[in-house]
Coordinates of C-alpha atoms and ligand atoms in Angstrom, one line a residue:
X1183 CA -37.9 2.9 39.4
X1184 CA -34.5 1.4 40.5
X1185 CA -31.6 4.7 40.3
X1186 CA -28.6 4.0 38.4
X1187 CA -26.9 3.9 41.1
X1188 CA -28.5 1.3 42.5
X1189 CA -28.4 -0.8 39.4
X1190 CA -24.6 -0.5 39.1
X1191 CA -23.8 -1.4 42.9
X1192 CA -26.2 -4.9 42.6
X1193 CA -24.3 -5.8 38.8
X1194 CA -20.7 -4.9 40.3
X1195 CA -21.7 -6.9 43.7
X1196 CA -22.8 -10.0 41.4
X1197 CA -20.0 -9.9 38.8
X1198 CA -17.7 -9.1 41.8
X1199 CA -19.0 -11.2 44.9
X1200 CA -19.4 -14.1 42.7
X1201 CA -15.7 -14.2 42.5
X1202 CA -14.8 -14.5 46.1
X1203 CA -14.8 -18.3 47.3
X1204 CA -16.7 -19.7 50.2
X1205 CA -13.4 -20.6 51.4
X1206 CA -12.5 -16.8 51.7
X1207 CA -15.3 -16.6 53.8
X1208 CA -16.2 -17.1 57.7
X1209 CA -18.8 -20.0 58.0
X1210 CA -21.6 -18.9 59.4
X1211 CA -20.8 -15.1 59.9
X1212 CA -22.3 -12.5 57.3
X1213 CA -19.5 -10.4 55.1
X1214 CA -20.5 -7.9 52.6
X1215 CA -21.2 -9.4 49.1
X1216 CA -17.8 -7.5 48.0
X1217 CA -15.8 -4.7 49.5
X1218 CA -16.7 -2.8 52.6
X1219 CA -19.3 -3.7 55.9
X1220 CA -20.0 -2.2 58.7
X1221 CA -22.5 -1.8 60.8
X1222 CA -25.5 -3.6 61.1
X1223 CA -28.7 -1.8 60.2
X1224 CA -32.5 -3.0 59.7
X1225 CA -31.9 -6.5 61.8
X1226 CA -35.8 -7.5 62.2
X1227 CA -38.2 -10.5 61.3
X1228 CA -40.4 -9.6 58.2
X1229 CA -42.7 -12.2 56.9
X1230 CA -41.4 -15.0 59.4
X1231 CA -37.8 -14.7 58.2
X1232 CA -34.7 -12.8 59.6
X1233 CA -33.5 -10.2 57.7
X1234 CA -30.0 -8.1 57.9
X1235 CA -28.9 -4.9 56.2
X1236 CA -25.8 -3.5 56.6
X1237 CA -23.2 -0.4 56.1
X1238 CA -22.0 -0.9 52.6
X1239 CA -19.5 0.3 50.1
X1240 CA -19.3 -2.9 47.5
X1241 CA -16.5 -0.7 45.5
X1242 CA -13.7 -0.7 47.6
X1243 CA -12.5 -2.5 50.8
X1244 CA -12.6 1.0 52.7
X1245 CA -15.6 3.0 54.0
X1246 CA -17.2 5.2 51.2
X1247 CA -20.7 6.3 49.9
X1248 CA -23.0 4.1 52.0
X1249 CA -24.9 2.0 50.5
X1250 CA -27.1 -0.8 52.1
X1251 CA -26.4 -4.2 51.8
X1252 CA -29.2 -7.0 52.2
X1253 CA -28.9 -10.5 53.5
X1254 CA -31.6 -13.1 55.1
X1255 CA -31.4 -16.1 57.0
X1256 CA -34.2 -18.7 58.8
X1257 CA -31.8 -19.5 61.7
X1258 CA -29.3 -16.9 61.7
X1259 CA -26.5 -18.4 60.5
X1260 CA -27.1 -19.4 56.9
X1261 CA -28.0 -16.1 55.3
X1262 CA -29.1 -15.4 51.6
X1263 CA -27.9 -12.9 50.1
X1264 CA -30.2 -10.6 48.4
X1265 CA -29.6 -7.4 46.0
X1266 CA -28.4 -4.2 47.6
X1267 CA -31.5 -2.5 48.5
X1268 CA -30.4 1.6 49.2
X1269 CA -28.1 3.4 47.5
X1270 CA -27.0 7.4 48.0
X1271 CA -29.1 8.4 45.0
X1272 CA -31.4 11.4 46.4
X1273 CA -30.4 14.8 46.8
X1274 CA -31.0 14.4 50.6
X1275 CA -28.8 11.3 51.2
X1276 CA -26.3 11.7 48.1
X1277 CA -23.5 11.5 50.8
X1278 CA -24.7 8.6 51.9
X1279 CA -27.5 6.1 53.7
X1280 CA -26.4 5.7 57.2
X1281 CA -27.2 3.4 59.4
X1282 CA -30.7 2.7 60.3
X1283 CA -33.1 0.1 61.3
X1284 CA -36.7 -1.6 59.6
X1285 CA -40.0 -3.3 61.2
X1286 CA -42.8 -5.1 59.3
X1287 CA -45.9 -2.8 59.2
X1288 CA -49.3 -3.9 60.5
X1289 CA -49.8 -4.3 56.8
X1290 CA -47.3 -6.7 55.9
X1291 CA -44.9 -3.9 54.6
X1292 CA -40.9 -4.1 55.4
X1293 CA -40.6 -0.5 56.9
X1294 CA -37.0 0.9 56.5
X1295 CA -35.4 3.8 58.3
X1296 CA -32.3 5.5 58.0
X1297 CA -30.1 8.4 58.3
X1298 CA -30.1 10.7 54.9
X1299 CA -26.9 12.2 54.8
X1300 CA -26.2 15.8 52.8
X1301 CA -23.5 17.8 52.6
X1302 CA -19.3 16.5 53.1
X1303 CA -19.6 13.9 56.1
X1304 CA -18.0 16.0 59.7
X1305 CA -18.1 19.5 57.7
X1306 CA -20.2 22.4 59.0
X1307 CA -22.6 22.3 56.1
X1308 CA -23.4 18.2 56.6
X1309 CA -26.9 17.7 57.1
X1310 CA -28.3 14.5 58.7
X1311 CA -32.4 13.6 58.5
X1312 CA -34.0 11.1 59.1
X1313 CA -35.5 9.4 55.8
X1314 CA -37.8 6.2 55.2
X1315 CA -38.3 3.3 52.6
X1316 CA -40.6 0.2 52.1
X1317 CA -40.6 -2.8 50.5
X1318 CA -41.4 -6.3 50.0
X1319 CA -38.3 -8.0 51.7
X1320 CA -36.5 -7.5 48.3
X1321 CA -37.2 -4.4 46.3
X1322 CA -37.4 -0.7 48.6
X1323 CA -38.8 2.5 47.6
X1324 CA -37.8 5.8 49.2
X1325 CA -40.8 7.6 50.7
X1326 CA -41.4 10.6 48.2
X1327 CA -41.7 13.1 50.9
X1328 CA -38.7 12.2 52.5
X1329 CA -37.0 13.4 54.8
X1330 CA -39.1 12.8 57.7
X1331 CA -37.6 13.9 60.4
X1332 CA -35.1 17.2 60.2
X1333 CA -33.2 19.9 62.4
X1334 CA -36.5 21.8 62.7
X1335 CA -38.1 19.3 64.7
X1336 CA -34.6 18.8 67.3
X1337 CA -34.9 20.6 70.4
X1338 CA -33.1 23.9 70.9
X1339 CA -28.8 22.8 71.5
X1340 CA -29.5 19.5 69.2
X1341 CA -27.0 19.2 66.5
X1342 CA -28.2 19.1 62.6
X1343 CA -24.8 17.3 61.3
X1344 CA -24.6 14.7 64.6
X1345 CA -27.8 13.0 63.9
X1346 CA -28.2 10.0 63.0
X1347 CA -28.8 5.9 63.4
X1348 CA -32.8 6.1 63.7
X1349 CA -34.3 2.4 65.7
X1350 CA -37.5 1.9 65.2
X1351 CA -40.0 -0.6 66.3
X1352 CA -43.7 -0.9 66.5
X1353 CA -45.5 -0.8 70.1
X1354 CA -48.2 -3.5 70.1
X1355 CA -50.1 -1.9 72.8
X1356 CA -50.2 1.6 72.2
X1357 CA -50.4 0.7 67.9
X1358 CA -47.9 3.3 67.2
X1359 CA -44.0 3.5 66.5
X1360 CA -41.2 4.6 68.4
X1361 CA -37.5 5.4 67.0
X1362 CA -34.4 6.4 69.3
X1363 CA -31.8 8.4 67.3
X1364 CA -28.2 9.7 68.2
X1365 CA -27.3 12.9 68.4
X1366 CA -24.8 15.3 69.7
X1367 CA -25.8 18.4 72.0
X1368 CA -24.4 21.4 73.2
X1369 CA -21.6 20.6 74.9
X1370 CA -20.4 18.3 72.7
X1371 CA -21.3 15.2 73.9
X1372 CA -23.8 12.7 72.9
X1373 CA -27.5 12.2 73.7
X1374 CA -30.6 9.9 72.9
X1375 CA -33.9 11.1 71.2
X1376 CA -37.0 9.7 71.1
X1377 CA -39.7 10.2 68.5
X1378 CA -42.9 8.4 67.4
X1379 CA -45.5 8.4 64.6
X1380 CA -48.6 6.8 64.1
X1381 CA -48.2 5.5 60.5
X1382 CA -44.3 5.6 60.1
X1383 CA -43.9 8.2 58.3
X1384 CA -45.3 11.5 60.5
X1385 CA -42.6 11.8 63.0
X1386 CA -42.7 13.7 65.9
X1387 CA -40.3 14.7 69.0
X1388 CA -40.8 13.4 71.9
X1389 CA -38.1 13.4 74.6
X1390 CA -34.5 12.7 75.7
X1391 CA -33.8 9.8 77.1
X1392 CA -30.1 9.9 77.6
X1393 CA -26.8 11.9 77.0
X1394 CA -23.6 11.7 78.3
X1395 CA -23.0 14.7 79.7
X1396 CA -19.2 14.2 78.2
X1397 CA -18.6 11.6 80.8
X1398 CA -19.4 8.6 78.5
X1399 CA -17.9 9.8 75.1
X1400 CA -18.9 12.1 72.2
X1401 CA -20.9 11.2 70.1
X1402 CA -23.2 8.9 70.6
X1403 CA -24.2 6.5 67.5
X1404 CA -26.6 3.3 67.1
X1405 CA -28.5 3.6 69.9
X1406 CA -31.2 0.9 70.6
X1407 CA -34.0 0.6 73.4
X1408 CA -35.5 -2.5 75.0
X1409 CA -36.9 -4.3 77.8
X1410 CA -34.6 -7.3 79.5
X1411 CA -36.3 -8.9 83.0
X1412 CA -38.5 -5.3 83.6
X1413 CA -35.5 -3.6 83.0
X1414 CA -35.0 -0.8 80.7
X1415 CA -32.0 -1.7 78.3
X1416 CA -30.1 1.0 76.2
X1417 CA -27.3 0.2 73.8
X1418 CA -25.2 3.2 72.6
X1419 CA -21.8 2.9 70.8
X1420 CA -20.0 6.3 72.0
X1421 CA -17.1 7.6 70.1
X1422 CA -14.0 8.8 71.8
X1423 CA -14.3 6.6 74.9
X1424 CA -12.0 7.1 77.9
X1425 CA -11.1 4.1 79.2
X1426 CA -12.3 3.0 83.1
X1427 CA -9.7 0.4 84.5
X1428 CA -10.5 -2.9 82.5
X1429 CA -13.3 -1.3 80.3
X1430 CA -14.1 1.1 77.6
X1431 CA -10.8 0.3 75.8
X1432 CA -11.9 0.8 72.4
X1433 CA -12.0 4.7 71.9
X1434 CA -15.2 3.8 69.9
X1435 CA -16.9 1.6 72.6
X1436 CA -20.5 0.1 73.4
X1437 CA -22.3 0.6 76.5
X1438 CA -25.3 -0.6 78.0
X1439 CA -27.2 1.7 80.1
X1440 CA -29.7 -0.7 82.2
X1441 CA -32.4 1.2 84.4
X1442 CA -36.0 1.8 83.8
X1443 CA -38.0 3.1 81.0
X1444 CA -41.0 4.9 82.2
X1445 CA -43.7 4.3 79.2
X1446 CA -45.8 6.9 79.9
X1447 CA -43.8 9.6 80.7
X1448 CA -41.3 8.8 78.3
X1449 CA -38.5 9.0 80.1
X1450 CA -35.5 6.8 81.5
X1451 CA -33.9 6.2 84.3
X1452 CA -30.3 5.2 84.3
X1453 CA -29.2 2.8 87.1
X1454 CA -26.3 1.4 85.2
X1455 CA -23.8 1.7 82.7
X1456 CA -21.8 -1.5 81.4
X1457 CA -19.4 -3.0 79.1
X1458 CA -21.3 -4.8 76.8
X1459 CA -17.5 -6.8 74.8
X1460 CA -14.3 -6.6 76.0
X1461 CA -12.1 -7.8 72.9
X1462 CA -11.0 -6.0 70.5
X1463 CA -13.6 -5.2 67.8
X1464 CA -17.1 -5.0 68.6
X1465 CA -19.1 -1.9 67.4
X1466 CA -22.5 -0.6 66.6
X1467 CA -24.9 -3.4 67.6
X1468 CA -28.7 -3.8 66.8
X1469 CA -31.4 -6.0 68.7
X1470 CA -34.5 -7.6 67.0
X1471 CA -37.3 -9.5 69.3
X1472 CA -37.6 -13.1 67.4
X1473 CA -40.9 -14.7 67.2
X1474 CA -40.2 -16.5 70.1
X1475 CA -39.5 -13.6 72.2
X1476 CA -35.8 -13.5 72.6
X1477 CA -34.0 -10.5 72.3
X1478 CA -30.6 -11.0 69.8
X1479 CA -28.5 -9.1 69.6
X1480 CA -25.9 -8.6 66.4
X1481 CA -22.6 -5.8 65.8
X1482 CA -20.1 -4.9 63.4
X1483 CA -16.9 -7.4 64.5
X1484 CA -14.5 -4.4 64.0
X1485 CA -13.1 -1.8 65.7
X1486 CA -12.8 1.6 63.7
X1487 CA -9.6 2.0 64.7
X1488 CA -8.2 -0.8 62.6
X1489 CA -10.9 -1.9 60.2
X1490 CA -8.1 -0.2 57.3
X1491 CA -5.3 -2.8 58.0
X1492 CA -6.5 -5.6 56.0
X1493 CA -4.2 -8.5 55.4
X1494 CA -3.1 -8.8 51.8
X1495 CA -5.6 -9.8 48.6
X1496 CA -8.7 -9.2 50.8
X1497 CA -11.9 -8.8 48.7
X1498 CA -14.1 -8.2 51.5
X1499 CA -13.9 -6.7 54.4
X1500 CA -15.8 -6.2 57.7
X1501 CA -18.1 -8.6 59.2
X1502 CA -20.5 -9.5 62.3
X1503 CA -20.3 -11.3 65.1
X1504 CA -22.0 -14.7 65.6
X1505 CA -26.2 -13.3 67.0
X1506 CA -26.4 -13.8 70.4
X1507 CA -29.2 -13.9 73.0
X1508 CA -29.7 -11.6 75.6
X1509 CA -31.0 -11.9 79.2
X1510 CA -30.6 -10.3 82.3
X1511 CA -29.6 -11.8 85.5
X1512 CA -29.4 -10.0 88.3
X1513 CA -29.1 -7.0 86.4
X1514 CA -25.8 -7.9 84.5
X1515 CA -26.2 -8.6 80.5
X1516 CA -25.8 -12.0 79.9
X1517 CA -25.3 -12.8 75.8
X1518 CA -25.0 -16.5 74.8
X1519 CA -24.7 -17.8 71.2
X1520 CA -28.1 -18.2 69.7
X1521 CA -29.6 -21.7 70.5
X1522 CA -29.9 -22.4 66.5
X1523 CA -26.0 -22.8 67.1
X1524 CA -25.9 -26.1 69.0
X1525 CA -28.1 -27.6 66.1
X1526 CA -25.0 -27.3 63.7
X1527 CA -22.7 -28.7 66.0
X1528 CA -21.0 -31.9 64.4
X1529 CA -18.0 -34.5 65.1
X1530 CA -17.9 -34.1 68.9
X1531 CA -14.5 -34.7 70.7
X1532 CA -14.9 -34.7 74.8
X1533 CA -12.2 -35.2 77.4
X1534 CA -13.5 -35.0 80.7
X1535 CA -11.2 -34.9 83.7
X1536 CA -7.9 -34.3 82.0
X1537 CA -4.9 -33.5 84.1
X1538 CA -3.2 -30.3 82.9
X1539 CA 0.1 -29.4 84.2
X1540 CA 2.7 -27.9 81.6
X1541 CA 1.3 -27.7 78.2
X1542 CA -0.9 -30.5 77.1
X1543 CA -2.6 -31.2 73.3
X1544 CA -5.2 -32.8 73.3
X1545 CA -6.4 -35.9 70.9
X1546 CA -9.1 -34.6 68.3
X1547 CA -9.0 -30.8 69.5
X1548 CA -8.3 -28.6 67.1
X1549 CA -9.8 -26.4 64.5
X1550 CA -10.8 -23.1 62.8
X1551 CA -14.7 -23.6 62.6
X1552 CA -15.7 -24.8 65.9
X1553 CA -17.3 -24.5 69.3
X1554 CA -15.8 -25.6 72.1
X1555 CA -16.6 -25.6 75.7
X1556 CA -13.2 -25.5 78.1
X1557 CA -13.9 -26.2 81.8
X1558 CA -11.3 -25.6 84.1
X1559 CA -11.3 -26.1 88.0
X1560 CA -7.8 -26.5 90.5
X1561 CA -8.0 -30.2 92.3
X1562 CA -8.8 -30.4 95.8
X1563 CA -6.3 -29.0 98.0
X1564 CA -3.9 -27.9 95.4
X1565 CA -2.8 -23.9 94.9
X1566 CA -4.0 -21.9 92.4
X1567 CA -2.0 -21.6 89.4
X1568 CA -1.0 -18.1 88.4
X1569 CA -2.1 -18.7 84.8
X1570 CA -4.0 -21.0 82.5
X1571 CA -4.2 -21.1 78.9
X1572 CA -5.8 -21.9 75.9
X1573 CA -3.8 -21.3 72.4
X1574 CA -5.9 -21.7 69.1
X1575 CA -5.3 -21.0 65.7
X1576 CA -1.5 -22.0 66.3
X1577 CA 1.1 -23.7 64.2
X1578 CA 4.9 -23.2 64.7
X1579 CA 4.6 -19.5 63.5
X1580 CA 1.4 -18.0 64.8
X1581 CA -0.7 -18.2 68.2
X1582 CA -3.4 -16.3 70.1
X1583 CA -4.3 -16.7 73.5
X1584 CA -6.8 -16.7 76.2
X1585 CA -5.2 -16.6 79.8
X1586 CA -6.9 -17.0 82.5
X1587 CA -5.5 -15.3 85.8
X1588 CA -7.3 -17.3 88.9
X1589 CA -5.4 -14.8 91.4
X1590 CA -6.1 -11.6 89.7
X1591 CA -9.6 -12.8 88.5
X1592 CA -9.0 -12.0 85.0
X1593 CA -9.0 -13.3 80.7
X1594 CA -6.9 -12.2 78.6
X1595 CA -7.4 -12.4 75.1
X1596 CA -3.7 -11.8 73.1
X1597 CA -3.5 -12.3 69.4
X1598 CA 0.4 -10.5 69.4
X1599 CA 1.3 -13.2 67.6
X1600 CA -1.6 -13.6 65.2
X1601 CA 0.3 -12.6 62.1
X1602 CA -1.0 -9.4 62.0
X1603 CA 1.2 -7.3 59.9
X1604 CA 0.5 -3.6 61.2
X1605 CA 1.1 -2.4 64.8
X1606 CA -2.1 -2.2 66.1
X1607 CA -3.4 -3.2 69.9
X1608 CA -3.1 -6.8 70.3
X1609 CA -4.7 -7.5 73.9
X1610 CA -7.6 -6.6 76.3
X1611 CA -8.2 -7.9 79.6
X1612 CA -11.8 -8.7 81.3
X1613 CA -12.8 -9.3 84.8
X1614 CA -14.3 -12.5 86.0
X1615 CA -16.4 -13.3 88.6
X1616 CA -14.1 -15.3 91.4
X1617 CA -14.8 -18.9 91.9
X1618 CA -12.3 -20.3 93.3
X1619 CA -9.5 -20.9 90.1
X1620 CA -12.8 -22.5 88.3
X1621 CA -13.7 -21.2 84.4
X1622 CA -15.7 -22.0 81.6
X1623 CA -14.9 -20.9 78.5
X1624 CA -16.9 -21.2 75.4
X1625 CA -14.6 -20.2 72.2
X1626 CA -16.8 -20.0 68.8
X1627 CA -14.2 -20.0 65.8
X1628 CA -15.0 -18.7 62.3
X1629 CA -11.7 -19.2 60.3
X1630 CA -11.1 -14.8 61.0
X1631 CA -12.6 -14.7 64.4
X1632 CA -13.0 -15.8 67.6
X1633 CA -15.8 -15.0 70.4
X1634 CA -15.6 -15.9 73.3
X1635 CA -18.1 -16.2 76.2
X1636 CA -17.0 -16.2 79.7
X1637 CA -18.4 -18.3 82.1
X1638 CA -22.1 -18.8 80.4
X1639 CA -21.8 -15.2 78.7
X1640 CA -21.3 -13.1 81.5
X1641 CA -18.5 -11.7 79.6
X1642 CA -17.6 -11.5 75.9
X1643 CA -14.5 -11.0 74.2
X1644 CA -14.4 -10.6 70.6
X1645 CA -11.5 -10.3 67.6
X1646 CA -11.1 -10.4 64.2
X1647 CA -8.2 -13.1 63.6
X1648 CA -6.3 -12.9 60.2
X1649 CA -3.7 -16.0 60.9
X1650 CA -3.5 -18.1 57.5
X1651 CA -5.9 -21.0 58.2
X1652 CA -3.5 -23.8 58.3
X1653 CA -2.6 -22.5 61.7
X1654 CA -5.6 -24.8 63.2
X1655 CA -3.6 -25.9 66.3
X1656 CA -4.9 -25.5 70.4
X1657 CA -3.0 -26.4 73.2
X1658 CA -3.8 -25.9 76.8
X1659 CA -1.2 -25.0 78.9
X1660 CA -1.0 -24.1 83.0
X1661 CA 2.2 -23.3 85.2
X1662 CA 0.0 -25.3 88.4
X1663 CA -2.2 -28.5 88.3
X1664 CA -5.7 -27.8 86.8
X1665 CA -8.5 -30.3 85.9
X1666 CA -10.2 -29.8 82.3
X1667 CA -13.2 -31.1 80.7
X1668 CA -13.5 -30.2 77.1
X1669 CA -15.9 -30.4 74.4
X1670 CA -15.4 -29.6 71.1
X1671 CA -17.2 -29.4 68.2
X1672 CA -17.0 -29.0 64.2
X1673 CA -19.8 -26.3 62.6
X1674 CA -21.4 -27.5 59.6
X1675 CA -24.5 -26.4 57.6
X1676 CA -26.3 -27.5 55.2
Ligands
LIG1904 C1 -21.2 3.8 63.3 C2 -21.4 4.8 62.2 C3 -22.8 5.4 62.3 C4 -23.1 5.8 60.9 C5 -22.4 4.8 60.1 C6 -21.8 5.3 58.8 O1 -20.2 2.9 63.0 O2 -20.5 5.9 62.3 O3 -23.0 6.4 63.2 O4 -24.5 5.8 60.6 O5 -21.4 4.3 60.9 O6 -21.3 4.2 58.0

């Protein structure tokens, strides 16, 4: 039996989403159906097809009662959308159905889990359990006994109201499931649990894996657990980041702790701990293994910080970044664009070899929706130039840039003059590896954002870009001689 609640959420998101225009839309990245996204939840393959949940309050373009949101896709960037499948409509998640993650079952149910939450969100009396749901890929039912996993079951100095963002997944060898969940422990800080059940829905402690020790943040939300090359990969978004020289700028911030996961013992090692983005709004992301066996990887496009300044008439708000695929090489996180992208690529434009000195447009290159590939190296026996850049989304009002520093070894990603109209952080910086003044850039464009991947993905810069579309210029510009080969492309689906 579908709550009330439910029912009214799926007719106001059809009477309502119905009303917002493709055009208002990115492309090819997934918004809520109407009002308010964040993060990602239940990203995983069920039945052969991807499916994505999400954060969701369809009422109003600012956080509120989560609900869960339901989208799927056969190449991860055309997604249907599908009804809202979880609303707060149980006396143990009536404040809300956090974030939380699904698996297909051995017998070809969509297994969903996610954080119950009781009592007002950050007071003393908020409770936070771990709840489940199944379903067909359409319709979900909340498991009658839940919750499932509770504050009786934490270790002694685990919080009961810091809880939350159960991942599950289902180990093929041992025929059992796992599930890592945040939580905060005594001393403030954040930690990782692990739990496991043989049918999904007996859940039992097992260890802790992680915790900050208050040296990576508080709170730690969303983890995830995989394995990368042999490694052991964590991703944890911590709240109340400090920041470390070019990294951790976000307050709420994503790291990726890469050591080794001991299967047996259950216990990790940490050898590692990274930046995972180093633009401006990248939170919360989830992993699924495809069919194929890549690990892909998917976040909230957002930082929390300013996901309440939306421009003006905004129906939606919130939305993810392009999936990317993971690897590890030589134990840094590489994350390129997933492959179905280059399918979709349309309308090429190529220069190869062009002579930048000064600023320089180039014939055919320019866009909102696009991929481009930007290959910069300094000609023989010439000094390096102290900066190169690539403007896009610029018209005589509006610009943002990527700068490349070849002496400081740096990008800089700068929407100041973007047309944001709140005062908000406009800039990060990343390192890049040295190569003597050469840089590849790959800039994915989605009419409000722009990712991009440094140097094959070995760093990732991501931001939310509200200049009014007709701002579709790019210019290249350098204050010393560079050579450029670019190649640009149009996405267009079906
Ligand atoms: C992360 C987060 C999660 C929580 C959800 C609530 O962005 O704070 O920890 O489950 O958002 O919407």
């Amino acid at each position: 039996m579908k709550s009330s609640k439910l029912t009214e959420a799926r007719s106001y998101e059809t009477k309502y989403g119905d009303q917002i225009s493709p055009q208002e839309r990115p492309l090819f990245h997934v918004t809520p159906a109407v009002g308010w996204l964040n993060d990602p939840n239940g990203f995983s393959v069920y039945k052969g097809e991807y499916h994505l949940f999400y954060q969701y309050h369809p009422y109003d373009i600012n956080w509120g009662p989560m609900h869960w949101g339901h989208v799927k896709s056969t190449d991860l960037l055309q997604w249907e959308r599908l009804p809202a499948s979880l609303a707060p409509d149980q006396e143990y998640d009536g404040q809300g159905c956090f974030s939380g993650s699904a698996a297909q079952t051995p017998d070809g149910r969509h297994l969903i889990m996610y954080t119950g939450v009781r009592g007002k969100d950050n007071s003393p009396q908020c409770r936070q359990t771990q709840c489940m749901a199944y379903g067909d890929g359409v319709e979900y039912v909340k498991y009658e006994n839940n919750p499932v996993i509770s504050a009786e079951m934490l270790p002694e100095g685990c919080s009961a109201s810091d809880f939350r963002d159960p991942k599950l997944w289902w180990d093929r060898e041992e025929g059992c499931y796992y599930a890592v969940v945040g939580n905060r422990t005594e001393d403030g800080s954040g930690a990782v649990l692990l739990f496991t059940s043989p049918d999904g829905f007996q859940w039992s402690y097992v260890s802790m894996l992680d915790r900050s020790g208050n040296k990576h943040g508080r709170m730690w939300e969303c983890p995830d657990l995989f394995e990368l090359a042999g490694k052991g990969v964590m991703l944890v978004s911590p709240q109340e980041m400090r920041a470390e020289g070019l990294t951790f700028h976000n307050g709420n911030d994503v790291i990726c702790l890469i050591g080794n996961y001991d299967k047996t013992a259950h216990s990790f090692t940490r050898e590692e701990i990274a930046a995972v983005d180093y633009g401006l709004d990248f939170y919360a992301p989830q992993t699924l293994e495809a069919p194929d066996g890549r690990r892909i990887m998917i976040a909230w496009m957002q930082s929390w910080e300013t996901s309440h300044f939306h421009p003006h008439g905004t129906k939606w708000a919130g939305m993810m970044t392009l999936p990317r695929e993971l690897s590890l090489v030589d134990g840094h996180l590489i994350q390129t664009p997933v492959r179905e992208l280059l399918s979709r690529r349309a309308n090429p434009v190529v220069h190869k070899g062009a002579r930048l000195e000064g600023r320089t447009k180039l014939p055919g290159v320019e866009g909102r929706v696009l991929d481009m590939t930007a290959e910069f190296r300094v000609p023989d026996g010439e000094e390096l130039p102290r900066s190169v850049a690539v403007h896009i989304a610029e018209n005589e009002s509006y610009r943002t840039a990527i700068i490349f520093d070849p002496r400081e070894n740096t990008v800089c990603l700068d929407r100041t003059d973007s047309g944001y109209r709140y005062n908000i952080v406009s800039s990060r910086k990343a390192p890049v590896r040295d190569q003597g003044g050469r840089l590849k850039l790959r800039i994915v464009m989605d009419r409000f954002s722009v990712e991009v991947f440094i140097n094959d993905g070995e760093q990732v810069m991501s931001a939310c870009l509200y200049t009014p579309q007709e701002a579709d210029g790019i210019t290249f510009e350098s204050d010393g001689a560079v050579l450029l080969d670019v190649e640009k492309y149009e996405i267009v689906l079906d």
